[in-house]
Short mmCIF file of C-alpha atoms and ligand atoms in Angstrom, two decimals:
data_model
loop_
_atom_site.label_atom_id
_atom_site.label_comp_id
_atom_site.label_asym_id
_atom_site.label_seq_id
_atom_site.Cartn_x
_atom_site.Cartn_y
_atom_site.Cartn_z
CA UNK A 1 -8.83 -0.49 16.57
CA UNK A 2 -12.26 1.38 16.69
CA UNK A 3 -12.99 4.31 14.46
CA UNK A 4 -12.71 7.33 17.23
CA UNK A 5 -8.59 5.98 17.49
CA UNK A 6 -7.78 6.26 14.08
CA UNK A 7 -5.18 8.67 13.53
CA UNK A 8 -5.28 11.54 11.47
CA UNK A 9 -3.01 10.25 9.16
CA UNK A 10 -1.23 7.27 7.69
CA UNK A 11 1.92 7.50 6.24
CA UNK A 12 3.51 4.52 4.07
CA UNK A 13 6.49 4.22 3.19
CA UNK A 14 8.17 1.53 0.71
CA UNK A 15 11.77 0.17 2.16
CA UNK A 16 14.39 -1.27 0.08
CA UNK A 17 17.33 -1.64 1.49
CA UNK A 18 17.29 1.90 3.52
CA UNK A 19 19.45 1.35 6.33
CA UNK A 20 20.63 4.23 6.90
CA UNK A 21 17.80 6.63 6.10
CA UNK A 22 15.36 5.07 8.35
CA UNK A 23 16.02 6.21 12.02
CA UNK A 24 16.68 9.73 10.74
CA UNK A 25 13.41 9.51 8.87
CA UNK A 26 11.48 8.42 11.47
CA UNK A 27 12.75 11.03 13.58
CA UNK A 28 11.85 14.39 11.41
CA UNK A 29 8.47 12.96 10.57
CA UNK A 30 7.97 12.51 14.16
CA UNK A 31 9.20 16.17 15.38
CA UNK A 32 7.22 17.84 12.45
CA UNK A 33 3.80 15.85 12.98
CA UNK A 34 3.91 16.27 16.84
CA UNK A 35 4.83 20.17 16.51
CA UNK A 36 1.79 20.34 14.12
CA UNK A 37 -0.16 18.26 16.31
CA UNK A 38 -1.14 15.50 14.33
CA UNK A 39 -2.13 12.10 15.50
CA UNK A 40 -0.46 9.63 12.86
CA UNK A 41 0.77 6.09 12.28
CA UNK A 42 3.74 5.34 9.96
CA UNK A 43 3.45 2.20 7.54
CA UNK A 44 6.88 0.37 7.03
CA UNK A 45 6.53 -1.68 4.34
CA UNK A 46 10.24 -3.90 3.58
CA UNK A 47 10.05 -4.74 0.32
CA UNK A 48 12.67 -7.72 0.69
CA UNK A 49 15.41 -5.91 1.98
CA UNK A 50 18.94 -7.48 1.79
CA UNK A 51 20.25 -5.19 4.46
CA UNK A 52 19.13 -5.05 8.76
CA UNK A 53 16.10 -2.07 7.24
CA UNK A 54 13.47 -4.76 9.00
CA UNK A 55 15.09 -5.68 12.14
CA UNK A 56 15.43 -1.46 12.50
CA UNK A 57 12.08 -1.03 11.69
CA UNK A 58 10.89 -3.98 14.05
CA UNK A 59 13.24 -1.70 16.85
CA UNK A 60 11.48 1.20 16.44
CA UNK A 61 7.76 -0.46 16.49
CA UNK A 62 8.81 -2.05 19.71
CA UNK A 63 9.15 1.40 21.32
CA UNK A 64 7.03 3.32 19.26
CA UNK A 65 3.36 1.59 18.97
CA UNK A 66 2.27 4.10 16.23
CA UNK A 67 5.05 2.23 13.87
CA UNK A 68 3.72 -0.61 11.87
CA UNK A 69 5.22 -2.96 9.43
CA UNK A 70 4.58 -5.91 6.68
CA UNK A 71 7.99 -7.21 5.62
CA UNK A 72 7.74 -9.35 2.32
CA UNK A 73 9.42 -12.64 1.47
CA UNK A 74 11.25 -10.85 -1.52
CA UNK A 75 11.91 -7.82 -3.26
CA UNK A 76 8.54 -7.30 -5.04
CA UNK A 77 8.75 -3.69 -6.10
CA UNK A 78 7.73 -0.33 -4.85
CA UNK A 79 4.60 -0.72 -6.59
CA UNK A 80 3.55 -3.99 -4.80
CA UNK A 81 4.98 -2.58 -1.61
CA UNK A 82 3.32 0.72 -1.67
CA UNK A 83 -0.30 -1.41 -2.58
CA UNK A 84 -0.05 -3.41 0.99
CA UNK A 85 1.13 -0.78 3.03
CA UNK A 86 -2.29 1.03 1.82
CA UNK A 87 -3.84 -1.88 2.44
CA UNK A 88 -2.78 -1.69 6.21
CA UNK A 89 -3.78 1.98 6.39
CA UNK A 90 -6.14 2.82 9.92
CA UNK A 91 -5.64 6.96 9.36
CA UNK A 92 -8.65 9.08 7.96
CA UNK A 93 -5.78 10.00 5.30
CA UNK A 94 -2.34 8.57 4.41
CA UNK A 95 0.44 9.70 2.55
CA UNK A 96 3.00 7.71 0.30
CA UNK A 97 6.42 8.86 0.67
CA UNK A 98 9.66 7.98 -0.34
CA UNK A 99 12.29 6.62 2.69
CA UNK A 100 15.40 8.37 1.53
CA UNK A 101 14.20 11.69 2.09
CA UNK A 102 13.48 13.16 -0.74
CA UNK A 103 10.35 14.06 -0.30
CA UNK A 104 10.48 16.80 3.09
CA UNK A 105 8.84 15.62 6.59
CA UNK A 106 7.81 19.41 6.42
CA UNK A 107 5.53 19.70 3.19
CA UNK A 108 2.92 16.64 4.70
CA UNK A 109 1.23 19.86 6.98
CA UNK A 110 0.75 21.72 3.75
CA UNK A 111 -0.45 18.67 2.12
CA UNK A 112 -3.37 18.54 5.75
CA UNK A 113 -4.39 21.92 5.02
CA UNK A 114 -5.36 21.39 1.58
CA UNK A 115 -6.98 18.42 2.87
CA UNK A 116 -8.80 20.53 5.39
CA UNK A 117 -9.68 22.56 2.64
CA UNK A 118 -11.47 19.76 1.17
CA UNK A 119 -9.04 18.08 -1.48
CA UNK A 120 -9.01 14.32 -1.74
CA UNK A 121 -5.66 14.08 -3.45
CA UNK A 122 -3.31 16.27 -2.51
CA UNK A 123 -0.07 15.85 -5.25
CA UNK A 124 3.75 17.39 -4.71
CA UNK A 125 4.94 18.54 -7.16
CA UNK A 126 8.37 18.65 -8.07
CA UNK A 127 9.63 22.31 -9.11
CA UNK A 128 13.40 21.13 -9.11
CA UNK A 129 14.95 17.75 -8.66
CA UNK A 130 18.62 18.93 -7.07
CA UNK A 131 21.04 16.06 -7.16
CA UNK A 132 19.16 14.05 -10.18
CA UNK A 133 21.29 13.71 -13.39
CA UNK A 134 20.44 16.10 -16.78
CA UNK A 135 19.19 12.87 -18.80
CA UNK A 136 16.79 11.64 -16.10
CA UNK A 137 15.07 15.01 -15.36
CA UNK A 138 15.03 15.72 -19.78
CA UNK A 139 13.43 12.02 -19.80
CA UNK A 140 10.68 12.16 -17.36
CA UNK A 141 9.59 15.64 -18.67
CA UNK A 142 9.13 13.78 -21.62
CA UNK A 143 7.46 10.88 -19.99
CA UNK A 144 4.64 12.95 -18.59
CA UNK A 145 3.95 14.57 -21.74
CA UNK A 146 3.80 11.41 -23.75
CA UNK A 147 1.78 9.52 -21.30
CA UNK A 148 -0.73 12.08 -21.27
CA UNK A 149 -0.81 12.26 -25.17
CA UNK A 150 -1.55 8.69 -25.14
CA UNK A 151 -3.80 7.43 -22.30
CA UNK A 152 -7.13 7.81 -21.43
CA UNK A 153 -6.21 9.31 -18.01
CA UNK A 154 -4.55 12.89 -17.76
CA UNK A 155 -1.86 12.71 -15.30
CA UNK A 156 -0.38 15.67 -13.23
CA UNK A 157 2.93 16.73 -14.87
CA UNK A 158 6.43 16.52 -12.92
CA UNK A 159 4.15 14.66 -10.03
CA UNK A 160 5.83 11.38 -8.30
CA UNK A 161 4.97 9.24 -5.73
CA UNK A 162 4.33 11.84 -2.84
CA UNK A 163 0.88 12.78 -2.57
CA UNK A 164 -1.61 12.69 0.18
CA UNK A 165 -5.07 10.87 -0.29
CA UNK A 166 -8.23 10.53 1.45
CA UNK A 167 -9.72 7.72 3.16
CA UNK A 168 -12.23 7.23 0.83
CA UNK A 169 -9.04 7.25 -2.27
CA UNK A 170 -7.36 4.61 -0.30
CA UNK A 171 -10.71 2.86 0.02
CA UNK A 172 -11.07 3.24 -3.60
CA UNK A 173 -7.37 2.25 -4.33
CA UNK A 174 -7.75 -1.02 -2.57
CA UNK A 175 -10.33 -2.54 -4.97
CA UNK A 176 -7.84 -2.56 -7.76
CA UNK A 177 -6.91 -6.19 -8.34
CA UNK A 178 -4.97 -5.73 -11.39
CA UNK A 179 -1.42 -7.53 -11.03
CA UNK A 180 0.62 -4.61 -13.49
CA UNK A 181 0.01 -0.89 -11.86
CA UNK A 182 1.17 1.97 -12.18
CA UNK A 183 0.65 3.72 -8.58
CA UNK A 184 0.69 7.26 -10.08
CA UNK A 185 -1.88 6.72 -12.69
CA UNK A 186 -4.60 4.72 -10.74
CA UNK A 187 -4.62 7.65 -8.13
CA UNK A 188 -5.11 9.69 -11.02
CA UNK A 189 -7.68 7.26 -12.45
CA UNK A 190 -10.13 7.41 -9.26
CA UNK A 191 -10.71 10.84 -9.48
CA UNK A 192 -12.00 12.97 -6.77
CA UNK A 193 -11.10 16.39 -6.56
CA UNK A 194 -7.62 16.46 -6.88
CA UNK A 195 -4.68 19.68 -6.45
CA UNK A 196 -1.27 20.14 -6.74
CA UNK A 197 1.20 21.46 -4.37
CA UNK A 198 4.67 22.35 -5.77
CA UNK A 199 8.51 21.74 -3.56
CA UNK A 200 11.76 21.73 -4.36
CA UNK A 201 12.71 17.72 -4.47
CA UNK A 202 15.71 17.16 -1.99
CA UNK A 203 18.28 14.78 -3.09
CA UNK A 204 18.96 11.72 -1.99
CA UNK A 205 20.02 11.48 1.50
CA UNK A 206 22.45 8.22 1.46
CA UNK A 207 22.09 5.03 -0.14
CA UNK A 208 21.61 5.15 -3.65
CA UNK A 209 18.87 4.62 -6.19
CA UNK A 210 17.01 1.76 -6.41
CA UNK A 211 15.64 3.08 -10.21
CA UNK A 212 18.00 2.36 -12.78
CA UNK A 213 17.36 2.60 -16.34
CA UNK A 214 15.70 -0.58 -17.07
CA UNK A 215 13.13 -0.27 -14.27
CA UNK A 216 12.71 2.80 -14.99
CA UNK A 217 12.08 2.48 -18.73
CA UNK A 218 9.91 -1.24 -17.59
CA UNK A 219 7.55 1.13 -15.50
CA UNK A 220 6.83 3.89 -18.23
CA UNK A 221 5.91 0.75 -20.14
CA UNK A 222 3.30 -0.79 -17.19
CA UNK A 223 2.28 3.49 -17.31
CA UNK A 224 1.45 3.21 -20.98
CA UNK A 225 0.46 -0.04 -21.71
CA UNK A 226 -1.69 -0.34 -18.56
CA UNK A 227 -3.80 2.77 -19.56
CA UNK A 228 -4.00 3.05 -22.75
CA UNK A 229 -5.13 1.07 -26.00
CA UNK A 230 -3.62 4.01 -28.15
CA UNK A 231 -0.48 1.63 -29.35
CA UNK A 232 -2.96 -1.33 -30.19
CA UNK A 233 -4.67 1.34 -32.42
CA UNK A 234 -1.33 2.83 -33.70
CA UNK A 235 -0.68 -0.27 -35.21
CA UNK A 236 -3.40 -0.40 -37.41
CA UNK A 237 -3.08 3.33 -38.46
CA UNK A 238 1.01 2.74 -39.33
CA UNK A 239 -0.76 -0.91 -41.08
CA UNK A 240 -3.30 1.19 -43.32
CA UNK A 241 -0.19 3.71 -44.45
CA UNK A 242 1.46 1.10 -45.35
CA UNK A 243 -0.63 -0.56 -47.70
CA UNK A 244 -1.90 3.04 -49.39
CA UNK A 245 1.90 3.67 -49.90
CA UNK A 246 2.44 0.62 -50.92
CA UNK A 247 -0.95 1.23 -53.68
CA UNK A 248 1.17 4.22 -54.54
CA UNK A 249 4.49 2.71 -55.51
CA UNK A 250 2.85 -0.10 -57.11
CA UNK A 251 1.05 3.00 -59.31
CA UNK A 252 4.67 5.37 -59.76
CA UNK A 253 5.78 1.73 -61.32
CA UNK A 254 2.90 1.08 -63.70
CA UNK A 255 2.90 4.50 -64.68
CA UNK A 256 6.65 4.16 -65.05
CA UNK A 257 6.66 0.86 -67.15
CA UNK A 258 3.35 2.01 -69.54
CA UNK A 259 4.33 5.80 -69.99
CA UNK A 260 7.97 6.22 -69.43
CA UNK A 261 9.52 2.62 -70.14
CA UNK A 262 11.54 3.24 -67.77
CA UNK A 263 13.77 0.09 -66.73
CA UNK A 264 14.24 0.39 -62.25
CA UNK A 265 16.74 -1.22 -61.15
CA UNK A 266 14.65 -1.86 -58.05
CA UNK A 267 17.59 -2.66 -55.53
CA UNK A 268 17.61 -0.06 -52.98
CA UNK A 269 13.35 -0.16 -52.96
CA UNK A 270 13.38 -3.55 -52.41
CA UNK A 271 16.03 -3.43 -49.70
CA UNK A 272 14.98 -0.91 -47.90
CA UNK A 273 11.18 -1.85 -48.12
CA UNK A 274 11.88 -5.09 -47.05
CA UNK A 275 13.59 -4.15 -43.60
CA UNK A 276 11.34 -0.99 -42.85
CA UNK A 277 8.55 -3.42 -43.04
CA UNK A 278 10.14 -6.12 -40.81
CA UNK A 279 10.86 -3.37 -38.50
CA UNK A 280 7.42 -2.17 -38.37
CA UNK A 281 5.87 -5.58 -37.94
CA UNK A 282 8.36 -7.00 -35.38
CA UNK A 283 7.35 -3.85 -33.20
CA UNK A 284 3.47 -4.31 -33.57
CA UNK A 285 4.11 -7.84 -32.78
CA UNK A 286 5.67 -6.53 -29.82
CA UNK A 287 2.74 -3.69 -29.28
CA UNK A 288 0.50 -6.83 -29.20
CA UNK A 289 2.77 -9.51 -26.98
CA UNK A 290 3.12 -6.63 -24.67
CA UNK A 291 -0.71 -6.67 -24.15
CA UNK A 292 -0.75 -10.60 -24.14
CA UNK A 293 1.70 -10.83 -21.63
CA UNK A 294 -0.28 -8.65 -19.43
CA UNK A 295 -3.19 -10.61 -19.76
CA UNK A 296 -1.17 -13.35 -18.76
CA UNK A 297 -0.35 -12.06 -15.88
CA UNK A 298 -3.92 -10.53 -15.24
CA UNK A 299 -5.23 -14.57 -15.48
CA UNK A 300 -2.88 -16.14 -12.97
CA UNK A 301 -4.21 -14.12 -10.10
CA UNK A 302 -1.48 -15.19 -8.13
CA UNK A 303 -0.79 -12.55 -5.42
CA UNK A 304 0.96 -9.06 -5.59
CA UNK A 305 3.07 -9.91 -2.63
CA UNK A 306 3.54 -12.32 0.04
CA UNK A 307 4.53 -11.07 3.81
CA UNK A 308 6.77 -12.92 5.70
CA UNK A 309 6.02 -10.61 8.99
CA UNK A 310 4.22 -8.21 9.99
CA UNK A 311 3.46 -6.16 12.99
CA UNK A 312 1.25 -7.92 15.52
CA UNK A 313 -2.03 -6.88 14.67
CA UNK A 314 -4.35 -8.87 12.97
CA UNK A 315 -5.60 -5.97 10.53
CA UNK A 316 -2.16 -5.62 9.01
CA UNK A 317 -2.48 -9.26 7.21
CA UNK A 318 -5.48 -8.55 5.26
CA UNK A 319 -5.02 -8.00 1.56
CA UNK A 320 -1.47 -10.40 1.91
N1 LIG B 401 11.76 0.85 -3.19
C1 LIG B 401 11.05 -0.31 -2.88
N2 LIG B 401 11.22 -1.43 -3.65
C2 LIG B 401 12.04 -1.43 -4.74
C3 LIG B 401 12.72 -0.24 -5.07
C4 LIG B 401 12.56 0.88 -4.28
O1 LIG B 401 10.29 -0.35 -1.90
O2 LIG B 401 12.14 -2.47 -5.37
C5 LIG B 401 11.59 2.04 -2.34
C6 LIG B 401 12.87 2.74 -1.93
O3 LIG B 401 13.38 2.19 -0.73
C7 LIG B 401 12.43 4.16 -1.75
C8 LIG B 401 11.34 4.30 -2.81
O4 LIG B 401 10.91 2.99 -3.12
O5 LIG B 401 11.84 4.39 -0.48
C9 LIG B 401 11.82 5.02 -4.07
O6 LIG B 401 12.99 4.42 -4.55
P1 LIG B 401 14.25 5.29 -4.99
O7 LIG B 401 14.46 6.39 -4.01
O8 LIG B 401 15.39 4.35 -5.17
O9 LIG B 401 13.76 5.86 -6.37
P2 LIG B 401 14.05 7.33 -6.96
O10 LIG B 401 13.61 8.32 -5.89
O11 LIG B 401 15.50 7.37 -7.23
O12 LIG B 401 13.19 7.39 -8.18
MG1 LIG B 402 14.27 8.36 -4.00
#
């Protein structure tokens, strides 16, 4: 495809087992780009899906030539899937959006004007999150406010996945190599000139979540521990407390023995001391596995996915 073709915009979209979300998808982002009169493409990318999501998504691309796909081998994660289908974007801009529906066909125009107005990251932000349960909106306000206490990077609060980028951010996107990512935060890392537009975050059309707590609570770990040494460092702040309190009770003993011959019975200090400081060691040797593992990972190299299929253009297998 030569430059003049490419579309306006690329839009990519992660697919886990989204059966039932797809066609209707594919039909409101269709109606609202063509009333707005914008060329696009839209980038499946099945991340391993156990249900028919490919063979619907191979249907469409069949009768629709601006649909294109990767399908993987496996499930690999919507942070592996959302890297390749960037990978295959061809648009002057692309947008990452969620297949259930969440995030509305209708904000991407708003998101083009602010990209008209020069912005290279355009974020949605989330004013409410209807359908979403009490603990998981209380926890990710927290999230963003902790993340951005401890990282080097300053991420947008109450921001998800659903944000337009420039070219020149995906271009900048696709040199990352690193193995653990946290989408959010490297689009955050590039820079650029970045705003914020705010919605009202639809619930979930049908289907259900594909976040439950563990993943969830596995990715705020990649989002701290991939940018930011602060916990490293923590360690050997909590280590130095340690040992001046532990100068200090040494000292209230002395004192206590010499001046007040006082006999301690010792117990409960012992006890106690004993297990806070197993505690506090077992979770620095934790802080510091946690870094070692991702090292690990960092040294294999081994790919962030593998595509099984993909749509028949030869540009779509790069980056696999
Ligand atoms: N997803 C994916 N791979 C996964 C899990 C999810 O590609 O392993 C996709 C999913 O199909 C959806 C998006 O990522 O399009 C966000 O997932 P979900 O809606 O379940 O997350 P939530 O919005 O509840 O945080
Ligand atoms: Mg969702």
């Amino acid at each position: 495809m030569n430059i003049n073709d490419s579309p306006d915009l690329s839009i990519v979209i992660p697919v886990y087992n989204e059966a039932e979300n797809i066609t209707n998808l594919y039909g409101e982002l269709r109606k609202t780009l063509d009333d707005a009169k914008i060329t696009f493409e839209i980038i499946f990318v099945d991340d391993g899906s156990g249900d028919n999501s490919f063979q619907i998504i191979r249907k469409l691309s069949e009768t629709d030539p601006r649909v294109r796909y990767a399908s993987f081998s496996r499930n690999f994660g919507h942070e592996a899937a959302s890297t390749c289908g960037f990978r295959m974007v061809q648009g002057r801009a692309a947008v990452l959006m969620d297949a259930d529906m969440q995030d509305p066909a209708e904000l991407i125009p708003k998101m083009i004007s602010k990209w008209q107005e020069g912005y290279e990251v355009v974020h949605a932000r989330r004013l409410s999150r209807e359908g979403e349960s009490f603990i998981k909106k209380a926890t990710s306000y927290a999230f963003y406010r902790i993340i951005n206490l401890f990282s080097d990077i300053k991420l947008p609060v109450d921001v998800g996945d659903f944000r337009l980028v420039d070219r020149k951010v995906v271009d900048a996107f696709n040199r990352f190599n690193e193995h653990s990512r946290y989408v959010r935060g490297l689009f955050s890392w590039v820079g650029y000139s970045q705003t914020v537009i705010d919605y009202n975050r639809l619930p979930r059309k049908r289907g259900k979540t594909k976040y439950n707590w563990l993943r969830l609570i596995l990715l705020s770990m990649d989002a701290l521990f991939g940018f930011s040494l602060v916990p490293l460092r923590l360690c050997i702040i909590f280590g130095i407390v340690t040992i001046v309190f532990s100068f200090i009770v040494a000292a209230v003993i002395v004192i206590q023995r010499l001046f007040l011959d006082l006999a301690i019975p010792g117990y409960a200090l012992l006890t106690t001391g004993m297990f806070l400081l197993g505690g506090i060691q077992l979770t620095f040797l934790g802080v510091i596995g946690e870094y070692i593992g991702k090292i690990y990972l960092e040294v294999q190299g081994r790919p962030l996915f593998i595509i099984r299929e993909s749509s028949p253009d030869p540009q779509d297998v790069k980056g696999a």
